[in-house]
mmCIF file with all atom_site columns, C-alpha atoms in Angstrom:
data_model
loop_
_atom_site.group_PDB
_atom_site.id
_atom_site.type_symbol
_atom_site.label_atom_id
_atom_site.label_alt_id
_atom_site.label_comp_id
_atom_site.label_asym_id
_atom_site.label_entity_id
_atom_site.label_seq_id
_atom_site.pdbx_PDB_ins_code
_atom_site.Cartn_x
_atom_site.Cartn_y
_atom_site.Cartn_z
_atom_site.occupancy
_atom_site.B_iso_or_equiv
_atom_site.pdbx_formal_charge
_atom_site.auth_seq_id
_atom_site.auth_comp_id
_atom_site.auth_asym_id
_atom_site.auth_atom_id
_atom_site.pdbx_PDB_model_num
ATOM 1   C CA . UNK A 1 1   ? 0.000   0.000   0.000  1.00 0.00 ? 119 UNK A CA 1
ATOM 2   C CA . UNK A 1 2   ? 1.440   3.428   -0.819 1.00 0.00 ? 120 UNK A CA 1
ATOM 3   C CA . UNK A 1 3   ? 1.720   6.013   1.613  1.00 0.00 ? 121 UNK A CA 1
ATOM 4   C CA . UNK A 1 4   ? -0.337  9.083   0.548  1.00 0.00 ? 122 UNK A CA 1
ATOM 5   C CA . UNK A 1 5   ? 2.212   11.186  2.747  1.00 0.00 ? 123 UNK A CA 1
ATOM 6   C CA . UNK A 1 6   ? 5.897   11.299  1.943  1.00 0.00 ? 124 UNK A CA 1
ATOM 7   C CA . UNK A 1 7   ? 7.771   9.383   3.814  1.00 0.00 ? 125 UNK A CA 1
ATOM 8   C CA . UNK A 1 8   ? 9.566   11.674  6.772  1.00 0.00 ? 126 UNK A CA 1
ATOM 9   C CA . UNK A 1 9   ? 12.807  11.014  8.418  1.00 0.00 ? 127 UNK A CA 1
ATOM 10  C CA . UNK A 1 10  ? 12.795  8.937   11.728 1.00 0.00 ? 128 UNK A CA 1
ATOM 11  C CA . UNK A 1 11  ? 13.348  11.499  14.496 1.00 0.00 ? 129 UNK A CA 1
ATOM 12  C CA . UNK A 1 12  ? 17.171  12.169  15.553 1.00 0.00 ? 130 UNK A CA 1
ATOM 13  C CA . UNK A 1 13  ? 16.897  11.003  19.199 1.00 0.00 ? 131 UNK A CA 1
ATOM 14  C CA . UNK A 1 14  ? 14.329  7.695   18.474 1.00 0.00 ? 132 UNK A CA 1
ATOM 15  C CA . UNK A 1 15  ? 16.861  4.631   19.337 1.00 0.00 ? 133 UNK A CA 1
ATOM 16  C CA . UNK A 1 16  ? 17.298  1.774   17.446 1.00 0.00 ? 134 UNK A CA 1
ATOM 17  C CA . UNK A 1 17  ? 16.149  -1.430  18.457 1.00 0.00 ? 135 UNK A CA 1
ATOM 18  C CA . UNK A 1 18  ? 19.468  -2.861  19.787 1.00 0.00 ? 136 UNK A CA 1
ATOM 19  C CA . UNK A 1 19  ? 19.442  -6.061  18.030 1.00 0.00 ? 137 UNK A CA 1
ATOM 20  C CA . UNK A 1 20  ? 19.884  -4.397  14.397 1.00 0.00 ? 138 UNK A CA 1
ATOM 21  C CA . UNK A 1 21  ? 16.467  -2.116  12.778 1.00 0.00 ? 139 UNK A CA 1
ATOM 22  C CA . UNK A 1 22  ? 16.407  -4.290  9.208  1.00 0.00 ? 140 UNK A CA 1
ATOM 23  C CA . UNK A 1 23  ? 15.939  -7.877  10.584 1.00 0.00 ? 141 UNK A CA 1
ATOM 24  C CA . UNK A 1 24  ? 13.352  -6.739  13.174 1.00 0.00 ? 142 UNK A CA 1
ATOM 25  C CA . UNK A 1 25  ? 11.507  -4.436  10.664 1.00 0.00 ? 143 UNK A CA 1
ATOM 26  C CA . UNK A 1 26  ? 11.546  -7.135  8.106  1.00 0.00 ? 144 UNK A CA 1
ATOM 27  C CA . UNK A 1 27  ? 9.214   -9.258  10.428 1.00 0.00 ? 145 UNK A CA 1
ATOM 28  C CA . UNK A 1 28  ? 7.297   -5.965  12.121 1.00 0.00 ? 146 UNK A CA 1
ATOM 29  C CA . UNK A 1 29  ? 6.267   -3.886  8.959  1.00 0.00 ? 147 UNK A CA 1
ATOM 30  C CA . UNK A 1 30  ? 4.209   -7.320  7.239  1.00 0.00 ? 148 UNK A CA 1
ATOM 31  C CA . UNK A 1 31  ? 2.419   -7.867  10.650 1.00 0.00 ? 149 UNK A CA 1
ATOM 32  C CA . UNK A 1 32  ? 1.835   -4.035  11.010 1.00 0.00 ? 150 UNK A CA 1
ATOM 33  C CA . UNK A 1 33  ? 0.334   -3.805  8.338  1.00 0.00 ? 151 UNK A CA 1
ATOM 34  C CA . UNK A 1 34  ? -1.850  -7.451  8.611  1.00 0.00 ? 152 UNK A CA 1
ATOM 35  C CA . UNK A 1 35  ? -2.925  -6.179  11.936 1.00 0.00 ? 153 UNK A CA 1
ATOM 36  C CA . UNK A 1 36  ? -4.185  -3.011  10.918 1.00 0.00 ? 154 UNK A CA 1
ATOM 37  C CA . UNK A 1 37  ? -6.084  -4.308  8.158  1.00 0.00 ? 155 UNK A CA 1
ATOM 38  C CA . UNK A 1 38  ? -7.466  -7.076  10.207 1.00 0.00 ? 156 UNK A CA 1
ATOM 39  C CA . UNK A 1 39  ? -8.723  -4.136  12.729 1.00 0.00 ? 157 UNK A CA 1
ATOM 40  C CA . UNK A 1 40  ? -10.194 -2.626  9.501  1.00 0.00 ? 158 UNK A CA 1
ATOM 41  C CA . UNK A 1 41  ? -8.815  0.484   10.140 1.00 0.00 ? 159 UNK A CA 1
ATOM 42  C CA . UNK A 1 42  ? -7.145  3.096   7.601  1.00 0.00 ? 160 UNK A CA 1
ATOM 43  C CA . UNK A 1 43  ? -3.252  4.025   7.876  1.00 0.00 ? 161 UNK A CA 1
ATOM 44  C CA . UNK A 1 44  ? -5.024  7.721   9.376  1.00 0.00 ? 162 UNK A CA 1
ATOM 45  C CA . UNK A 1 45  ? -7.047  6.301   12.042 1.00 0.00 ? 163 UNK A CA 1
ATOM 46  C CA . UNK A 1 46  ? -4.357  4.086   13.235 1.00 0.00 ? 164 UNK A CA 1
ATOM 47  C CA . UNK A 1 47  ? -2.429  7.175   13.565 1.00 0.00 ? 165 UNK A CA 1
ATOM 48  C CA . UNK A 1 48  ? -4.424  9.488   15.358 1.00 0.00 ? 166 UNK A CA 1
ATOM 49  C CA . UNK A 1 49  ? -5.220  6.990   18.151 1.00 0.00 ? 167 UNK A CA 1
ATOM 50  C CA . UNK A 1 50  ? -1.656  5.837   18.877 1.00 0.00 ? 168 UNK A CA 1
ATOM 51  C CA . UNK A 1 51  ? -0.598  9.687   18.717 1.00 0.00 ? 169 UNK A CA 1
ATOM 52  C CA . UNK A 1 52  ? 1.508   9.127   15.814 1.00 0.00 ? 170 UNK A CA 1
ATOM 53  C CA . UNK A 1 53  ? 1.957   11.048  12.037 1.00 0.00 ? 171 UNK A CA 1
ATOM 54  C CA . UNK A 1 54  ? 0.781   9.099   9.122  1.00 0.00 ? 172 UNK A CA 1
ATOM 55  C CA . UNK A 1 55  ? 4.150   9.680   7.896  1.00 0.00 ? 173 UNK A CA 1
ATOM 56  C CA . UNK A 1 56  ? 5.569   7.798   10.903 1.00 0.00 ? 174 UNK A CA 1
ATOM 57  C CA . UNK A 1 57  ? 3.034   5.031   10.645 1.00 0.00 ? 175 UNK A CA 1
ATOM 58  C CA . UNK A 1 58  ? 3.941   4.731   7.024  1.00 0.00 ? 176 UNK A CA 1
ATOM 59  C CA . UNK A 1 59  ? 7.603   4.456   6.989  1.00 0.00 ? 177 UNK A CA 1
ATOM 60  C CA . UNK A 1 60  ? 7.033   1.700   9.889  1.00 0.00 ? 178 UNK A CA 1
ATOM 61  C CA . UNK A 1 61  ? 4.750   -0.407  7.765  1.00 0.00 ? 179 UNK A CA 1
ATOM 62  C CA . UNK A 1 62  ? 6.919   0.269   4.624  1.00 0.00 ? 180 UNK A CA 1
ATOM 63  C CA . UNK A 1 63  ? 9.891   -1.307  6.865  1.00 0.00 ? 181 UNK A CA 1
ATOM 64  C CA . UNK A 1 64  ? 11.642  1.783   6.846  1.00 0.00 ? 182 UNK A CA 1
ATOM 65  C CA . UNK A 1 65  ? 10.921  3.340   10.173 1.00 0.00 ? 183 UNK A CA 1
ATOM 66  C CA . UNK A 1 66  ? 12.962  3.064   13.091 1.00 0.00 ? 184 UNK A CA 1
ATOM 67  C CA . UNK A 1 67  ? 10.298  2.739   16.177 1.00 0.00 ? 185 UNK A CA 1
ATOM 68  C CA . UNK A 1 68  ? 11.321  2.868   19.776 1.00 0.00 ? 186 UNK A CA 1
ATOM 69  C CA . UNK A 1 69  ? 9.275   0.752   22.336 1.00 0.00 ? 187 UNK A CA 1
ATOM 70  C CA . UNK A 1 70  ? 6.770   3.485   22.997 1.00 0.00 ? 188 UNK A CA 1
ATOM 71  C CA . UNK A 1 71  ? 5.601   4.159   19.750 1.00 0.00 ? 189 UNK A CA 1
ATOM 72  C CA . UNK A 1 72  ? 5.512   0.143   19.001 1.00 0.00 ? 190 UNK A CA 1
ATOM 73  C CA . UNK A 1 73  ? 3.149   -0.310  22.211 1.00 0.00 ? 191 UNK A CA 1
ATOM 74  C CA . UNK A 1 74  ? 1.177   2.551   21.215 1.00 0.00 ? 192 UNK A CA 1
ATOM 75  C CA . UNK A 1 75  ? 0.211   0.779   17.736 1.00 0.00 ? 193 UNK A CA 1
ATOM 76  C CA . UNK A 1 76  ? -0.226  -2.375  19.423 1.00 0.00 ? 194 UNK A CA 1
ATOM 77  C CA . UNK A 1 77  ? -2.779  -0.618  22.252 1.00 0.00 ? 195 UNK A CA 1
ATOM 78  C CA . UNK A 1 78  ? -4.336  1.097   19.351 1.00 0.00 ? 196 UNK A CA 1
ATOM 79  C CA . UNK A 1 79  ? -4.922  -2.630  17.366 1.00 0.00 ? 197 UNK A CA 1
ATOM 80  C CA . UNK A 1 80  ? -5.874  -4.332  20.587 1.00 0.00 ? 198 UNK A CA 1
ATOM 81  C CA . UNK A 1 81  ? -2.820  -6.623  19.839 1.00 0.00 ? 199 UNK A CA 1
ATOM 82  C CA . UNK A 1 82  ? 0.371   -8.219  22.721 1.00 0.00 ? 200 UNK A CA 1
ATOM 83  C CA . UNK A 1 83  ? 3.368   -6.930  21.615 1.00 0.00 ? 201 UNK A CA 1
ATOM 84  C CA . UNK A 1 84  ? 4.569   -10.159 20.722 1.00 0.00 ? 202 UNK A CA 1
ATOM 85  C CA . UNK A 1 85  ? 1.986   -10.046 17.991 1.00 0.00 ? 203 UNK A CA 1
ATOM 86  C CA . UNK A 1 86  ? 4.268   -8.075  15.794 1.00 0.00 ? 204 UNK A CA 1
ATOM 87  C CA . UNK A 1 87  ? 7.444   -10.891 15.892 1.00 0.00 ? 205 UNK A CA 1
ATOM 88  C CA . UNK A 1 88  ? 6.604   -14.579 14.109 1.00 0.00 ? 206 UNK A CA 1
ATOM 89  C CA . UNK A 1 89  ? 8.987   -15.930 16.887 1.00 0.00 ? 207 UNK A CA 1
ATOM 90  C CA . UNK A 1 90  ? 9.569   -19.763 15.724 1.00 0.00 ? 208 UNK A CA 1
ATOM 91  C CA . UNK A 1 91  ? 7.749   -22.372 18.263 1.00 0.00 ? 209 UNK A CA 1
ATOM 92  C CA . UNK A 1 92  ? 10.005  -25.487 18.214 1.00 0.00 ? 210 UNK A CA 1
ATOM 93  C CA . UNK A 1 93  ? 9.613   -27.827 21.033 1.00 0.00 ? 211 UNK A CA 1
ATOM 94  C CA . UNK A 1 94  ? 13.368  -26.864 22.474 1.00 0.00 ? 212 UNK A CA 1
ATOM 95  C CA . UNK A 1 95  ? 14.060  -22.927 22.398 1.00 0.00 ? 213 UNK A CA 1
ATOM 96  C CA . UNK A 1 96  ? 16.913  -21.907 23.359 1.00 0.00 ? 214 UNK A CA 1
ATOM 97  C CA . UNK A 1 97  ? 17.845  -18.048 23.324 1.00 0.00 ? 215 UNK A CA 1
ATOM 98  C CA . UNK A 1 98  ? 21.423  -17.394 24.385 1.00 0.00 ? 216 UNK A CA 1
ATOM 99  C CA . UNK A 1 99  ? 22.423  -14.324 26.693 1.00 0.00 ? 217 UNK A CA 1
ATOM 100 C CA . UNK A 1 100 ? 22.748  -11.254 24.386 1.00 0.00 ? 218 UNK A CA 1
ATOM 101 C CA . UNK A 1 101 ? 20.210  -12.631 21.793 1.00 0.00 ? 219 UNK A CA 1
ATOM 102 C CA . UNK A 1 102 ? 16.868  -12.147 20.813 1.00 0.00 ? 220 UNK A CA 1
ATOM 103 C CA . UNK A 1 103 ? 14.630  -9.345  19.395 1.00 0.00 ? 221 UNK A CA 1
ATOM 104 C CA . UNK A 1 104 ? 15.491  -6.158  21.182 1.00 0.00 ? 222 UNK A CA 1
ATOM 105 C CA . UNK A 1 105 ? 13.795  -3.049  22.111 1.00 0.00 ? 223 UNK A CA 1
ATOM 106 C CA . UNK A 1 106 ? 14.814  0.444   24.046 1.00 0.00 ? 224 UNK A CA 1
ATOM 107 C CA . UNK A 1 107 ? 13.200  2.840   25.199 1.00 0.00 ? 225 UNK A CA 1
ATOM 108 C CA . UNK A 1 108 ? 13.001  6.264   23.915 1.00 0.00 ? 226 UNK A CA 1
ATOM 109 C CA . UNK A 1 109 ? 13.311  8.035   27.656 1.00 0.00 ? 227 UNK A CA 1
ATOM 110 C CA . UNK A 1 110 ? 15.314  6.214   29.371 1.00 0.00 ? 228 UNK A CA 1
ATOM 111 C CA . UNK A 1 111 ? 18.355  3.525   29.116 1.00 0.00 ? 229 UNK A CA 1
ATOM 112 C CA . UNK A 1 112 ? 15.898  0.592   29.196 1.00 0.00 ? 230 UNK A CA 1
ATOM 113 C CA . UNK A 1 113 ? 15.657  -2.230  27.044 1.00 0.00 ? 231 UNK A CA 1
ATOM 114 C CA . UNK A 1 114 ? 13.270  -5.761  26.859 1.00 0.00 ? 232 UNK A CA 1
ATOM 115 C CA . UNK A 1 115 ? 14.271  -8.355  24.681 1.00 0.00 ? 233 UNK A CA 1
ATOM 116 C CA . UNK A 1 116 ? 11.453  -10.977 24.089 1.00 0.00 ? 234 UNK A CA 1
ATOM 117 C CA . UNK A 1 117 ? 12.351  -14.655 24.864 1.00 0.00 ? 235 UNK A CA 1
ATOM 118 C CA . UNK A 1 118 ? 8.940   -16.337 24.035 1.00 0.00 ? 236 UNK A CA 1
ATOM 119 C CA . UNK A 1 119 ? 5.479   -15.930 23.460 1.00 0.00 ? 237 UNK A CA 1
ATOM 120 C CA . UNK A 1 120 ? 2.124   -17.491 24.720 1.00 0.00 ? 238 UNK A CA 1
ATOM 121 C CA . UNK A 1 121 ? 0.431   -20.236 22.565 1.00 0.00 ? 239 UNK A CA 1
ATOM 122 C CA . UNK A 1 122 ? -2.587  -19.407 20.810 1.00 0.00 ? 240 UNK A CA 1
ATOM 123 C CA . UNK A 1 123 ? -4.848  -18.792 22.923 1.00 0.00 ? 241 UNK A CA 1
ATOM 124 C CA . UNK A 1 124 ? -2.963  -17.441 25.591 1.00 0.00 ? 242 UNK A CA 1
ATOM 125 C CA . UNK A 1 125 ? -1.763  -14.190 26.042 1.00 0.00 ? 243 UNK A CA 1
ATOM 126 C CA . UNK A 1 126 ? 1.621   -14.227 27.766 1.00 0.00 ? 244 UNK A CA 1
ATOM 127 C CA . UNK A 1 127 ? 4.597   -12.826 26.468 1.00 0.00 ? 245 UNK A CA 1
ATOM 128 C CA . UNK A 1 128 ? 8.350   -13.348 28.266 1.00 0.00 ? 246 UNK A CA 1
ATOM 129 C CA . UNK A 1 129 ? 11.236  -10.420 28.450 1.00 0.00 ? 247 UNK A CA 1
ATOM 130 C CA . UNK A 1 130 ? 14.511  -10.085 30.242 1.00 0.00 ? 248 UNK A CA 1
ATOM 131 C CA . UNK A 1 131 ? 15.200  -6.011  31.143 1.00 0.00 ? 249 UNK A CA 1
ATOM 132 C CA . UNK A 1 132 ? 18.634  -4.259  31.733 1.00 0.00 ? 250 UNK A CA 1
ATOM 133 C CA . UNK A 1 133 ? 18.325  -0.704  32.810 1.00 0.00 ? 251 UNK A CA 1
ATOM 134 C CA . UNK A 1 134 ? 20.556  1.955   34.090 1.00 0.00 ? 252 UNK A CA 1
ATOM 135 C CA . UNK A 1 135 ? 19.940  4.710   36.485 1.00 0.00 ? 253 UNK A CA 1
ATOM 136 C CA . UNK A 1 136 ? 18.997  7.655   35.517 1.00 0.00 ? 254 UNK A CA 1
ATOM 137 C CA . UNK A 1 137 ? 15.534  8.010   33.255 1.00 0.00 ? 255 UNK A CA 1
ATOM 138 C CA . UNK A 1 138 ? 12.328  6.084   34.698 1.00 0.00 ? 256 UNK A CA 1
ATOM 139 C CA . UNK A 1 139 ? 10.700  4.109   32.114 1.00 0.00 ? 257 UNK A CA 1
ATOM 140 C CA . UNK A 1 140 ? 7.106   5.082   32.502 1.00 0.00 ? 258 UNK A CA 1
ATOM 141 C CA . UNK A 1 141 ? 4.903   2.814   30.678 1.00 0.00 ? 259 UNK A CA 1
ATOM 142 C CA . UNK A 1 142 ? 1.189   4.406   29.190 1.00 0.00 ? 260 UNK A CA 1
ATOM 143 C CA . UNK A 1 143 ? -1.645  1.705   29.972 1.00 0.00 ? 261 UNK A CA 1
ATOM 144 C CA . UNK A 1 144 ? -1.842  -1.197  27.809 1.00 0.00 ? 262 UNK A CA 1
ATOM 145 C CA . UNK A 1 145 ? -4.399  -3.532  27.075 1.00 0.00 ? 263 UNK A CA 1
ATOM 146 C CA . UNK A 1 146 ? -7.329  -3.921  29.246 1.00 0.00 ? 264 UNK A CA 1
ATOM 147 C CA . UNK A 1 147 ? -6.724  -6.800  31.223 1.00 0.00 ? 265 UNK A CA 1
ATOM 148 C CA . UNK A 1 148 ? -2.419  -6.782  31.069 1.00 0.00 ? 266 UNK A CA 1
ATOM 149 C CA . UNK A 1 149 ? -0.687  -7.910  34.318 1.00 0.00 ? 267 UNK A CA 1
ATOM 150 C CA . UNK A 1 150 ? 2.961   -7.660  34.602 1.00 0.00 ? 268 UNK A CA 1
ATOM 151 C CA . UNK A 1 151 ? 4.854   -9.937  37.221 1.00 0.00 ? 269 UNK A CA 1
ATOM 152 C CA . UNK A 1 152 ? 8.638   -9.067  36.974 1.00 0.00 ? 270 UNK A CA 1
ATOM 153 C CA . UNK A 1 153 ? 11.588  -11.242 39.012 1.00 0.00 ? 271 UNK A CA 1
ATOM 154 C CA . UNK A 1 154 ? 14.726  -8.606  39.643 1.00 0.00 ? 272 UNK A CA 1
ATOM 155 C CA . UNK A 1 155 ? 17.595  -10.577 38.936 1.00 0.00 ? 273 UNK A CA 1
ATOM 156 C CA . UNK A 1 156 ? 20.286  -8.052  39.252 1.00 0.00 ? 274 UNK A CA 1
ATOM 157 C CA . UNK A 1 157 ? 20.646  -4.148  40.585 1.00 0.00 ? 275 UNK A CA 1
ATOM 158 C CA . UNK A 1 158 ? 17.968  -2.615  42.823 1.00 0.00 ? 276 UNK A CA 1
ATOM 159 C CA . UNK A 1 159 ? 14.684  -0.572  40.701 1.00 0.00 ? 277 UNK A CA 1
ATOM 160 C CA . UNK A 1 160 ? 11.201  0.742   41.802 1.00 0.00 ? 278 UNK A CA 1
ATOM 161 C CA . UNK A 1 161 ? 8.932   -1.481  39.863 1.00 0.00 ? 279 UNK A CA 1
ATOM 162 C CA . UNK A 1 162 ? 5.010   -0.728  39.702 1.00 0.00 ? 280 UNK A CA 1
ATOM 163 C CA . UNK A 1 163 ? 2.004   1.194   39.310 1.00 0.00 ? 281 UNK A CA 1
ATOM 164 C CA . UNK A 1 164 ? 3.073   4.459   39.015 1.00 0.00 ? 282 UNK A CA 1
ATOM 165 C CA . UNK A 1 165 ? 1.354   6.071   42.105 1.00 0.00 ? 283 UNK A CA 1
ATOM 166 C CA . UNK A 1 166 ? 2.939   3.235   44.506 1.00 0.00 ? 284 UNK A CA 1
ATOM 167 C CA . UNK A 1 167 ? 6.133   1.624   42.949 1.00 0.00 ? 285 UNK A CA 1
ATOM 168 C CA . UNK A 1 168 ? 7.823   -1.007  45.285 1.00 0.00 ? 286 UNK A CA 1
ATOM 169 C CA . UNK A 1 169 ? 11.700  -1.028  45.597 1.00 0.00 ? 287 UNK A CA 1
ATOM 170 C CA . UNK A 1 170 ? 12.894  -4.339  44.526 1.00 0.00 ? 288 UNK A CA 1
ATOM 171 C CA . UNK A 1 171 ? 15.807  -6.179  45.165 1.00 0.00 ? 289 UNK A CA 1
ATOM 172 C CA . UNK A 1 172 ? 17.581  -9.177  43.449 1.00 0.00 ? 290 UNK A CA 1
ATOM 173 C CA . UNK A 1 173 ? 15.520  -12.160 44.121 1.00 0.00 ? 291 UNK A CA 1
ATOM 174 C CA . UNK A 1 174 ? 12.047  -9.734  44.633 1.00 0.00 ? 292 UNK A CA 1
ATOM 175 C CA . UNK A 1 175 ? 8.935   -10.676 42.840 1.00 0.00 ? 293 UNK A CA 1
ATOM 176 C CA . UNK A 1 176 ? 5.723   -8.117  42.160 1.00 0.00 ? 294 UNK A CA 1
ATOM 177 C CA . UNK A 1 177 ? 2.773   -8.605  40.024 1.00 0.00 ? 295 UNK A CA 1
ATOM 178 C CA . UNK A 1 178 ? 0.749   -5.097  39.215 1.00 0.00 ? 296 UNK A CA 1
ATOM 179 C CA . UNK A 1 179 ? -1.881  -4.127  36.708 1.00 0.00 ? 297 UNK A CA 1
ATOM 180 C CA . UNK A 1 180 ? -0.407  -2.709  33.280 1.00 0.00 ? 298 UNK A CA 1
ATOM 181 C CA . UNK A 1 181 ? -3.669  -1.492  32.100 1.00 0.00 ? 299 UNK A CA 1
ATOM 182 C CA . UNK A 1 182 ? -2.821  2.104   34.107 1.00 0.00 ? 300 UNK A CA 1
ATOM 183 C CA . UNK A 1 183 ? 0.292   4.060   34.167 1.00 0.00 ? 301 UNK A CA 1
ATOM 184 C CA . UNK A 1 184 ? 3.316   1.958   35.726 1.00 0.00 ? 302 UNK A CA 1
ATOM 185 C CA . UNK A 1 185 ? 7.177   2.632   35.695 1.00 0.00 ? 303 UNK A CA 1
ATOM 186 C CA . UNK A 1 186 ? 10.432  0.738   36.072 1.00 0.00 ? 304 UNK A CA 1
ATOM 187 C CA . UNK A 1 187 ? 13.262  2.915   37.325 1.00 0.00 ? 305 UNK A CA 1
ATOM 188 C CA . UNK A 1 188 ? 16.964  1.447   37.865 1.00 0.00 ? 306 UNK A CA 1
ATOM 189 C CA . UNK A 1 189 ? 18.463  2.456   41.084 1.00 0.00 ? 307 UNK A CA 1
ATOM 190 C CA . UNK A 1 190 ? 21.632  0.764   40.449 1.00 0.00 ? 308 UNK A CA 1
ATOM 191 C CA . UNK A 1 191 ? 23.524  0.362   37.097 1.00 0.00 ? 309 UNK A CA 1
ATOM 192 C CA . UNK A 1 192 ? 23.190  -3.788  35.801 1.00 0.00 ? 310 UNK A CA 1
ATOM 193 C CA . UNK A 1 193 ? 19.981  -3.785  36.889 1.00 0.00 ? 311 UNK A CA 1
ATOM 194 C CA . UNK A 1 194 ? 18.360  -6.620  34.912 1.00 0.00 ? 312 UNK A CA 1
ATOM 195 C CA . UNK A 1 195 ? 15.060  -8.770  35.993 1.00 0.00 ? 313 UNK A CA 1
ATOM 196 C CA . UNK A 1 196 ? 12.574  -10.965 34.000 1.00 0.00 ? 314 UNK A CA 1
ATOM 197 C CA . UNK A 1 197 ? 9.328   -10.141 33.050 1.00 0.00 ? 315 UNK A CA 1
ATOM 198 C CA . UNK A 1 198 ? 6.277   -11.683 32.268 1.00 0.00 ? 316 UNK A CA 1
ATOM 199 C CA . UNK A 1 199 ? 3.228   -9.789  30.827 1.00 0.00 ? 317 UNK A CA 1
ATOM 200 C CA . UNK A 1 200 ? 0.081   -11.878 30.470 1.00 0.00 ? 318 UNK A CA 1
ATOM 201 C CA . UNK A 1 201 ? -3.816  -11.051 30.028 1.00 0.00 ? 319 UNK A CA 1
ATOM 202 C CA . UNK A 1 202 ? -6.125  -12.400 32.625 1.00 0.00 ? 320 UNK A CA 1
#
């Protein structure tokens, strides 16, 4: 589908996913653009809802774009789609993902990054991310989904983890589960902090 806007730059300070932009868009801008038609929505109306410019929108589907983790979980909020939704992640029945692999993501705020490990079967809606973060920059996540709970495991470091009016302080081996359908954050306290998290609708 052409874009009836030309195409605009990616903004300067938008990071790149960190695993590489051309592999990941090669398997995001075909599912972008399946979901959105599947939603029966136009390329506009996707837009306005996840706060976007068509231009944006259309470089993304086009495989061009170069999206932080915001503006991908805006789209997917907007589609009523997991995030996972966007990656054909193969399903064999041994997966192995070696430390440092795997489809990653940073944020656009802060110096935060989720790479997904594995996603629920059909059916299910649970999705499975290690995080490293650095001080410095909270990563304040917009509701998703209806219905989204996030239970995260710190591994490493010390964060505030949690709805964003109450976040706990966790420490290595500290488990919460919170509601992701309202504003929550993550904010390193200590540099290597790293943790597991699982996002699942109930």
């Amino acid at each position: 589908m052409s874009p009836a806007d030309p195409p605009a730059p990616p903004p300067h300070d938008a990071p790149p996913p960190a695993s590489g932009p051309v592999p990941l868009m090669a398997t995001i801008a075909p599912a972008l653009r399946q979901e959105r038609r599947r939603a029966g929505l136009s390329l506009s109306e996707v837009a306005r809802r996840a706060g976007l410019s068509k231009s944006t929108l259309s470089l993304l589907e086009s495989g061009t774009g170069n999206p932080s983790l915001e503006t991908l979980w805006s789209i997917c909020v907007t589609l009523g789609i997991p995030f996972s939704r966007l990656l054909d992640l193969p399903t064999p029945r041994v997966r192995v993902v070696r430390a440092g692999q795997g489809p990653v993501f940073a944020a656009e705020h802060a110096d935060y990054r989720a790479t997904l490990l594995a996603v629920g079967p059909p059916g299910a809606r649970r999705d499975l991310y290690t995080i490293t973060a650095e001080p410095g920059s909270q990563r304040t996540s917009s509701p998703h989904t209806p219905g989204v709970v996030e239970h995260v495991v710190l591994s490493t470091g010390r964060a505030l983890v949690g709805v964003a009016a109450e976040p706990v302080e966790l420490h290595p081996g500290d488990y919460i589960a919170y509601p992701a359908d309202v504003p929550h954050i993550f904010r390193a306290l200590e540099p290597g902090t790293t943790a597991v998290l699982v996002s699942e609708t109930v």
